[in-house]
PDB file of C-alpha atoms and ligand atoms in Angstrom:
ATOM      1  CA  MET U   1      20.203 -21.818  -0.637  1.00 94.00           C
ATOM      2  CA  GLN U   2      17.996 -23.921   1.548  1.00 97.00           C
ATOM      3  CA  LEU U   3      14.645 -22.422   2.566  1.00 98.00           C
ATOM      4  CA  ARG U   4      12.280 -23.304   5.393  1.00 98.00           C
ATOM      5  CA  GLN U   5       8.880 -21.730   5.867  1.00 98.00           C
ATOM      6  CA  LEU U   6       7.746 -21.622   9.499  1.00 98.00           C
ATOM      7  CA  PHE U   7       4.276 -20.646  10.698  1.00 98.00           C
ATOM      8  CA  ASP U   8       2.905 -18.992  13.843  1.00 98.00           C
ATOM      9  CA  GLN U   9      -0.735 -19.925  14.175  1.00 97.00           C
ATOM     10  CA  GLU U  10      -1.775 -17.160  16.547  1.00 95.00           C
ATOM     11  CA  SER U  11      -0.696 -14.312  14.271  1.00 95.00           C
ATOM     12  CA  SER U  12      -0.736 -16.311  10.997  1.00 97.00           C
ATOM     13  CA  THR U  13       2.863 -15.172  10.467  1.00 98.00           C
ATOM     14  CA  TYR U  14       5.369 -16.876   8.221  1.00 98.00           C
ATOM     15  CA  THR U  15       8.976 -16.769   9.375  1.00 98.00           C
ATOM     16  CA  TYR U  16      11.572 -17.768   6.802  1.00 98.00           C
ATOM     17  CA  LEU U  17      14.823 -19.549   7.482  1.00 98.00           C
ATOM     18  CA  LEU U  18      17.435 -19.056   4.758  1.00 98.00           C
ATOM     19  CA  VAL U  19      20.450 -21.325   4.918  1.00 98.00           C
ATOM     20  CA  ASP U  20      23.796 -21.393   3.176  1.00 98.00           C
ATOM     21  CA  LYS U  21      24.390 -25.138   2.990  1.00 96.00           C
ATOM     22  CA  ASN U  22      28.168 -24.836   2.710  1.00 97.00           C
ATOM     23  CA  THR U  23      28.859 -22.498   5.604  1.00 98.00           C
ATOM     24  CA  LYS U  24      25.847 -23.614   7.711  1.00 98.00           C
ATOM     25  CA  GLN U  25      25.058 -19.962   8.337  1.00 98.00           C
ATOM     26  CA  ALA U  26      21.456 -18.827   8.511  1.00 98.00           C
ATOM     27  CA  ILE U  27      19.159 -15.816   8.300  1.00 98.00           C
ATOM     28  CA  LEU U  28      15.668 -15.553   9.798  1.00 98.00           C
ATOM     29  CA  ILE U  29      13.163 -13.176   8.219  1.00 98.00           C
ATOM     30  CA  ASP U  30      10.313 -11.860  10.420  1.00 98.00           C
ATOM     31  CA  SER U  31      10.704 -14.000  13.534  1.00 98.00           C
ATOM     32  CA  VAL U  32       7.979 -14.166  16.201  1.00 98.00           C
ATOM     33  CA  VAL U  33       8.836 -13.951  19.896  1.00 97.00           C
ATOM     34  CA  GLU U  34       6.517 -16.803  20.919  1.00 97.00           C
ATOM     35  CA  GLN U  35       8.304 -19.099  18.443  1.00 98.00           C
ATOM     36  CA  VAL U  36      11.897 -18.441  19.513  1.00 98.00           C
ATOM     37  CA  GLU U  37      12.149 -21.834  21.222  1.00 98.00           C
ATOM     38  CA  ARG U  38      10.983 -23.586  18.055  1.00 98.00           C
ATOM     39  CA  ASP U  39      13.477 -21.655  15.959  1.00 98.00           C
ATOM     40  CA  ILE U  40      16.408 -22.279  18.324  1.00 98.00           C
ATOM     41  CA  LYS U  41      15.614 -26.003  18.380  1.00 98.00           C
ATOM     42  CA  LEU U  42      15.504 -26.153  14.583  1.00 98.00           C
ATOM     43  CA  LEU U  43      18.786 -24.253  14.287  1.00 98.00           C
ATOM     44  CA  GLN U  44      20.409 -26.697  16.699  1.00 98.00           C
ATOM     45  CA  GLU U  45      18.999 -29.766  14.996  1.00 98.00           C
ATOM     46  CA  LEU U  46      20.244 -28.598  11.609  1.00 98.00           C
ATOM     47  CA  GLY U  47      23.608 -27.528  13.042  1.00 98.00           C
ATOM     48  CA  LEU U  48      23.202 -23.924  11.898  1.00 98.00           C
ATOM     49  CA  SER U  49      24.552 -20.679  13.248  1.00 98.00           C
ATOM     50  CA  LEU U  50      22.112 -17.804  13.059  1.00 98.00           C
ATOM     51  CA  CYS U  51      23.846 -14.676  11.753  1.00 98.00           C
ATOM     52  CA  TYR U  52      21.031 -12.246  10.942  1.00 98.00           C
ATOM     53  CA  CYS U  53      17.466 -11.597  12.073  1.00 98.00           C
ATOM     54  CA  LEU U  54      15.944  -9.546   9.316  1.00 98.00           C
ATOM     55  CA  GLU U  55      12.701  -7.538   9.494  1.00 98.00           C
ATOM     56  CA  THR U  56      10.555  -6.522   6.550  1.00 98.00           C
ATOM     57  CA  HIS U  57       8.963  -3.818   8.725  1.00 97.00           C
ATOM     58  CA  VAL U  58       7.923  -2.864  12.259  1.00 95.00           C
ATOM     59  CA  HIS U  59       5.004  -5.213  12.839  1.00 94.00           C
ATOM     60  CA  ALA U  60       1.740  -4.258  14.513  1.00 94.00           C
ATOM     61  CA  ASP U  61       0.267  -7.721  14.973  1.00 92.00           C
ATOM     62  CA  HIS U  62       3.055  -9.635  16.703  1.00 94.00           C
ATOM     63  CA  ILE U  63       6.290  -9.033  18.583  1.00 95.00           C
ATOM     64  CA  THR U  64       9.524  -9.895  16.819  1.00 96.00           C
ATOM     65  CA  GLY U  65      11.834 -12.578  18.216  1.00 97.00           C
ATOM     66  CA  THR U  66      14.934 -10.576  17.265  1.00 97.00           C
ATOM     67  CA  ALA U  67      15.957  -9.391  20.759  1.00 96.00           C
ATOM     68  CA  LYS U  68      15.619 -12.886  22.246  1.00 97.00           C
ATOM     69  CA  LEU U  69      17.349 -14.582  19.344  1.00 98.00           C
ATOM     70  CA  ARG U  70      20.161 -12.049  19.504  1.00 97.00           C
ATOM     71  CA  GLU U  71      20.587 -12.758  23.206  1.00 97.00           C
ATOM     72  CA  LEU U  72      20.662 -16.515  22.625  1.00 97.00           C
ATOM     73  CA  THR U  73      22.718 -16.721  19.440  1.00 98.00           C
ATOM     74  CA  GLY U  74      24.628 -13.451  19.109  1.00 97.00           C
ATOM     75  CA  CYS U  75      23.020 -12.816  15.725  1.00 98.00           C
ATOM     76  CA  LEU U  76      22.642  -9.281  14.400  1.00 98.00           C
ATOM     77  CA  GLY U  77      19.268  -7.548  14.108  1.00 97.00           C
ATOM     78  CA  VAL U  78      18.795  -5.966  10.684  1.00 98.00           C
ATOM     79  CA  VAL U  79      15.955  -3.451  10.315  1.00 97.00           C
ATOM     80  CA  PRO U  80      14.857  -1.131   7.464  1.00 97.00           C
ATOM     81  CA  GLU U  81      16.673   2.180   7.806  1.00 96.00           C
ATOM     82  CA  LYS U  82      13.555   4.299   7.490  1.00 95.00           C
ATOM     83  CA  ALA U  83      11.913   2.517  10.455  1.00 94.00           C
ATOM     84  CA  GLN U  84      14.193   4.624  12.663  1.00 88.00           C
ATOM     85  CA  VAL U  85      14.574   2.054  15.429  1.00 91.00           C
ATOM     86  CA  SER U  86      17.528   2.430  17.750  1.00 89.00           C
ATOM     87  CA  CYS U  87      17.809  -1.272  18.601  1.00 91.00           C
ATOM     88  CA  ALA U  88      19.142  -2.442  15.216  1.00 96.00           C
ATOM     89  CA  ASP U  89      22.683  -3.699  14.800  1.00 97.00           C
ATOM     90  CA  ARG U  90      22.512  -2.876  11.152  1.00 97.00           C
ATOM     91  CA  LEU U  91      20.166  -0.819   9.018  1.00 97.00           C
ATOM     92  CA  ILE U  92      19.284  -1.707   5.453  1.00 98.00           C
ATOM     93  CA  LYS U  93      17.783   0.346   2.651  1.00 98.00           C
ATOM     94  CA  ASP U  94      16.551   0.091  -0.929  1.00 98.00           C
ATOM     95  CA  GLY U  95      19.134  -1.418  -3.274  1.00 98.00           C
ATOM     96  CA  GLU U  96      21.433  -2.574  -0.501  1.00 98.00           C
ATOM     97  CA  ILE U  97      22.652  -6.148  -0.400  1.00 98.00           C
ATOM     98  CA  LEU U  98      23.052  -8.257   2.701  1.00 98.00           C
ATOM     99  CA  GLN U  99      25.479 -11.043   1.942  1.00 97.00           C
ATOM    100  CA  LEU U 100      25.896 -14.210   3.971  1.00 98.00           C
ATOM    101  CA  GLY U 101      28.096 -16.874   2.415  1.00 96.00           C
ATOM    102  CA  SER U 102      26.573 -17.478  -0.994  1.00 96.00           C
ATOM    103  CA  ILE U 103      23.218 -15.919  -0.039  1.00 98.00           C
ATOM    104  CA  LYS U 104      22.658 -12.465  -1.479  1.00 98.00           C
ATOM    105  CA  VAL U 105      19.644 -10.667  -0.025  1.00 98.00           C
ATOM    106  CA  GLU U 106      18.663  -7.576  -1.983  1.00 98.00           C
ATOM    107  CA  ALA U 107      16.427  -4.960  -0.357  1.00 98.00           C
ATOM    108  CA  ILE U 108      13.606  -3.477  -2.445  1.00 98.00           C
ATOM    109  CA  ALA U 109      11.696  -0.512  -1.015  1.00 98.00           C
ATOM    110  CA  THR U 110       7.987  -1.361  -0.938  1.00 98.00           C
ATOM    111  CA  PRO U 111       6.385   1.336   1.228  1.00 98.00           C
ATOM    112  CA  GLY U 112       2.628   1.603   1.605  1.00 98.00           C
ATOM    113  CA  HIS U 113       1.731  -0.889   4.339  1.00 97.00           C
ATOM    114  CA  THR U 114       4.220   1.045   6.462  1.00 97.00           C
ATOM    115  CA  ASN U 115       6.429   3.846   5.193  1.00 95.00           C
ATOM    116  CA  SER U 116       9.668   1.938   5.836  1.00 96.00           C
ATOM    117  CA  HIS U 117       8.658  -1.477   4.487  1.00 98.00           C
ATOM    118  CA  LEU U 118      11.198  -3.520   2.519  1.00 98.00           C
ATOM    119  CA  THR U 119      10.804  -6.624   0.373  1.00 98.00           C
ATOM    120  CA  TYR U 120      13.812  -8.954   0.229  1.00 98.00           C
ATOM    121  CA  LYS U 121      14.857 -10.677  -2.980  1.00 98.00           C
ATOM    122  CA  VAL U 122      17.035 -13.760  -3.060  1.00 98.00           C
ATOM    123  CA  ASN U 123      17.589 -15.161  -6.570  1.00 98.00           C
ATOM    124  CA  ASP U 124      14.130 -16.050  -7.913  1.00 98.00           C
ATOM    125  CA  LYS U 125      12.341 -15.604  -4.582  1.00 98.00           C
ATOM    126  CA  ILE U 126      10.912 -12.524  -2.922  1.00 98.00           C
ATOM    127  CA  PHE U 127       9.928 -12.207   0.716  1.00 98.00           C
ATOM    128  CA  THR U 128       7.204  -9.626   0.507  1.00 98.00           C
ATOM    129  CA  GLY U 129       6.324  -9.014   4.163  1.00 98.00           C
ATOM    130  CA  ASP U 130       2.953  -7.287   4.294  1.00 98.00           C
ATOM    131  CA  ALA U 131       3.324  -5.477   0.960  1.00 98.00           C
ATOM    132  CA  LEU U 132       1.964  -8.362  -1.096  1.00 98.00           C
ATOM    133  CA  PHE U 133       0.054 -11.385   0.179  1.00 98.00           C
ATOM    134  CA  ILE U 134      -1.183 -14.316  -1.847  1.00 98.00           C
ATOM    135  CA  ARG U 135      -4.391 -12.899  -3.389  1.00 98.00           C
ATOM    136  CA  GLY U 136      -4.241  -9.930  -1.022  1.00 98.00           C
ATOM    137  CA  CYS U 137      -2.035  -7.268   0.545  1.00 98.00           C
ATOM    138  CA  GLY U 138      -1.328  -5.663   3.888  1.00 97.00           C
ATOM    139  CA  ARG U 139      -3.592  -2.930   5.207  1.00 96.00           C
ATOM    140  CA  THR U 140      -2.664   0.713   4.751  1.00 97.00           C
ATOM    141  CA  ASP U 141      -4.571   2.490   7.506  1.00 94.00           C
ATOM    142  CA  PHE U 142      -1.901   2.904  10.189  1.00 89.00           C
ATOM    143  CA  GLN U 143       1.869   3.225  10.787  1.00 88.00           C
ATOM    144  CA  GLY U 144       2.316   5.724   7.997  1.00 91.00           C
ATOM    145  CA  GLY U 145       0.494   3.436   5.594  1.00 96.00           C
ATOM    146  CA  ASP U 146      -0.734   4.834   2.297  1.00 97.00           C
ATOM    147  CA  ALA U 147      -2.826   2.966  -0.271  1.00 98.00           C
ATOM    148  CA  GLY U 148      -1.582   4.865  -3.326  1.00 98.00           C
ATOM    149  CA  THR U 149       2.021   4.284  -2.258  1.00 98.00           C
ATOM    150  CA  LEU U 150       1.373   0.551  -1.793  1.00 98.00           C
ATOM    151  CA  TYR U 151      -0.210   0.344  -5.242  1.00 98.00           C
ATOM    152  CA  ASP U 152       2.893   1.971  -6.744  1.00 98.00           C
ATOM    153  CA  SER U 153       5.255  -0.315  -4.776  1.00 98.00           C
ATOM    154  CA  VAL U 154       3.498  -3.496  -5.816  1.00 98.00           C
ATOM    155  CA  THR U 155       2.816  -2.592  -9.449  1.00 98.00           C
ATOM    156  CA  GLN U 156       6.137  -0.834 -10.144  1.00 98.00           C
ATOM    157  CA  ARG U 157       8.636  -2.703  -7.965  1.00 98.00           C
ATOM    158  CA  LEU U 158       7.188  -6.229  -7.622  1.00 98.00           C
ATOM    159  CA  PHE U 159       4.964  -6.830 -10.666  1.00 98.00           C
ATOM    160  CA  THR U 160       7.888  -5.787 -12.893  1.00 98.00           C
ATOM    161  CA  LEU U 161       9.902  -8.816 -11.721  1.00 98.00           C
ATOM    162  CA  PRO U 162       9.817 -11.963 -13.890  1.00 98.00           C
ATOM    163  CA  ASP U 163       6.487 -13.838 -13.764  1.00 98.00           C
ATOM    164  CA  GLU U 164       8.263 -16.951 -12.461  1.00 98.00           C
ATOM    165  CA  THR U 165       9.484 -15.148  -9.310  1.00 98.00           C
ATOM    166  CA  PHE U 166       8.222 -16.947  -6.205  1.00 98.00           C
ATOM    167  CA  VAL U 167       6.258 -14.838  -3.717  1.00 99.00           C
ATOM    168  CA  TYR U 168       6.638 -15.632  -0.028  1.00 98.00           C
ATOM    169  CA  PRO U 169       4.439 -13.372   2.135  1.00 98.00           C
ATOM    170  CA  ALA U 170       4.713 -12.630   5.882  1.00 98.00           C
ATOM    171  CA  HIS U 171       1.148 -13.774   6.499  1.00 98.00           C
ATOM    172  CA  ASP U 172      -1.512 -15.997   5.098  1.00 98.00           C
ATOM    173  CA  TYR U 173      -5.014 -16.443   6.458  1.00 95.00           C
ATOM    174  CA  ARG U 174      -6.396 -18.933   3.933  1.00 95.00           C
ATOM    175  CA  GLY U 175      -3.864 -21.748   3.847  1.00 96.00           C
ATOM    176  CA  HIS U 176      -1.666 -20.640   0.948  1.00 98.00           C
ATOM    177  CA  THR U 177       2.094 -20.977   1.265  1.00 98.00           C
ATOM    178  CA  VAL U 178       3.682 -19.620  -1.892  1.00 98.00           C
ATOM    179  CA  SER U 179       2.671 -17.925  -5.135  1.00 98.00           C
ATOM    180  CA  THR U 180       4.368 -16.339  -8.131  1.00 98.00           C
ATOM    181  CA  ILE U 181       4.412 -12.832  -9.549  1.00 98.00           C
ATOM    182  CA  GLY U 182       2.619 -14.043 -12.690  1.00 98.00           C
ATOM    183  CA  GLU U 183      -0.133 -15.587 -10.590  1.00 98.00           C
ATOM    184  CA  GLU U 184      -0.594 -12.492  -8.440  1.00 98.00           C
ATOM    185  CA  LYS U 185      -0.644 -10.163 -11.450  1.00 98.00           C
ATOM    186  CA  GLN U 186      -3.481 -12.229 -12.863  1.00 98.00           C
ATOM    187  CA  TRP U 187      -5.446 -13.238  -9.794  1.00 98.00           C
ATOM    188  CA  ASN U 188      -4.776 -10.892  -6.880  1.00 98.00           C
ATOM    189  CA  PRO U 189      -8.228  -9.302  -6.374  1.00 97.00           C
ATOM    190  CA  ARG U 190      -6.761  -6.132  -4.884  1.00 98.00           C
ATOM    191  CA  PHE U 191      -4.617  -5.320  -7.920  1.00 98.00           C
ATOM    192  CA  ALA U 192      -5.709  -7.287 -11.000  1.00 97.00           C
ATOM    193  CA  GLY U 193      -7.746  -5.053 -13.272  1.00 96.00           C
ATOM    194  CA  HIS U 194      -7.801  -2.182 -10.764  1.00 97.00           C
ATOM    195  CA  SER U 195      -6.532   1.328 -11.356  1.00 98.00           C
ATOM    196  CA  ARG U 196      -4.640   3.187  -8.636  1.00 98.00           C
ATOM    197  CA  GLU U 197      -7.816   5.146  -7.803  1.00 98.00           C
ATOM    198  CA  GLU U 198      -9.921   1.993  -7.521  1.00 98.00           C
ATOM    199  CA  PHE U 199      -7.322   0.400  -5.268  1.00 98.00           C
ATOM    200  CA  ILE U 200      -7.254   3.459  -2.973  1.00 98.00           C
ATOM    201  CA  GLU U 201     -11.043   3.396  -2.714  1.00 97.00           C
ATOM    202  CA  LEU U 202     -11.054  -0.326  -2.006  1.00 97.00           C
ATOM    203  CA  MET U 203      -8.436   0.020   0.734  1.00 97.00           C
ATOM    204  CA  GLU U 204     -10.219   2.988   2.310  1.00 95.00           C
ATOM    205  CA  ASN U 205     -13.389   0.977   2.687  1.00 95.00           C
ATOM    206  CA  LEU U 206     -11.997  -2.155   4.343  1.00 94.00           C
ATOM    207  CA  ASN U 207     -13.035  -0.962   7.829  1.00 91.00           C
ATOM    208  CA  LEU U 208     -10.790  -3.416   9.643  1.00 91.00           C
ATOM    209  CA  PRO U 209     -10.499  -3.459  13.431  1.00 92.00           C
ATOM    210  CA  ASP U 210      -7.054  -2.635  14.864  1.00 90.00           C
ATOM    211  CA  PRO U 211      -4.847  -5.702  15.392  1.00 90.00           C
ATOM    212  CA  LYS U 212      -5.249  -7.005  18.945  1.00 90.00           C
ATOM    213  CA  LYS U 213      -1.612  -6.432  19.783  1.00 91.00           C
ATOM    214  CA  ILE U 214      -1.019  -3.054  18.113  1.00 90.00           C
ATOM    215  CA  MET U 215      -0.603  -1.107  21.369  1.00 91.00           C
ATOM    216  CA  GLU U 216       2.125  -3.405  22.671  1.00 93.00           C
ATOM    217  CA  ALA U 217       3.581  -4.754  19.428  1.00 95.00           C
ATOM    218  CA  VAL U 218       4.589  -1.499  17.720  1.00 94.00           C
ATOM    219  CA  PRO U 219       6.520  -0.019  20.683  1.00 93.00           C
ATOM    220  CA  ALA U 220       8.042  -3.429  21.502  1.00 94.00           C
ATOM    221  CA  ASN U 221       9.179  -3.915  17.897  1.00 95.00           C
ATOM    222  CA  LYS U 222      10.813  -0.493  17.942  1.00 93.00           C
ATOM    223  CA  ARG U 223      12.978  -2.098  20.633  1.00 94.00           C
ATOM    224  CA  CYS U 224      13.469  -5.200  18.393  1.00 93.00           C
ATOM    225  CA  GLY U 225      11.118  -7.101  20.685  1.00 94.00           C
ATOM    226  CA  ASN U 226      13.000  -6.287  23.853  1.00 87.00           C
ATOM    227  CA  GLU U 227      10.756  -6.200  26.919  1.00 69.00           C
ATOM    228  CA  ALA U 228      12.616  -3.408  28.682  1.00 49.00           C
ATOM    229  CA  LYS U 229      10.978  -0.001  28.434  1.00 42.00           C
ATOM    230  CA  ILE U 230      14.241   1.660  27.502  1.00 36.00           C
ATOM    231  CA  PHE U 231      16.559  -0.136  25.154  1.00 32.00           C
TER     232      PHE U 231
HETATM  233 FE1  FE2 F   1       2.578  -5.594   9.239  1.00 74.48          FE
END
């Protein structure tokens, strides 16, 4: 599998392009609507056909590019089942595998940032969305978020993977690109050395402002990024 990490500066979002080199088929994880032109251009330049747009969760900080990409390429929008969005072409849940050529994407339920959040595992790589960041994690104070649940997801579902597993988050605000499970177990300040209770207290006292786009992004993402009011 070929992997490209793409970055949206405004929302600090990483979008991942997964490619099966033999079939030239591709998957995008967590696309951003403002970057659809960039993504289409890259797909064309590399001679790829986009088959799936995959979401780790319904985002609150940016609008997904899924609807636009689907319109332009005919790809299918794949969304976590528990997100209960009606715009998806296919729903995916814990333990399910999305196969494209030789690429096997395995869904791992990692609720806590949102209640329907999934992490995707491909061989020795995990795409952790907002469940686990490099030396951080997603917030847990809206969209059905729950700190205790996130602690359980990260410590029981992700930190139990081999230490060498590569961690690719949906965001980074400090210039990191990739980490490993071993590194995060040792150095992630939200989890390392903290009990579940300490983590809950820490998360409850972050006092973060709402993301600028939350009012438009959440409803828009429930329509897979479609602008129409009714999908
Ligand atoms: Fe998020």
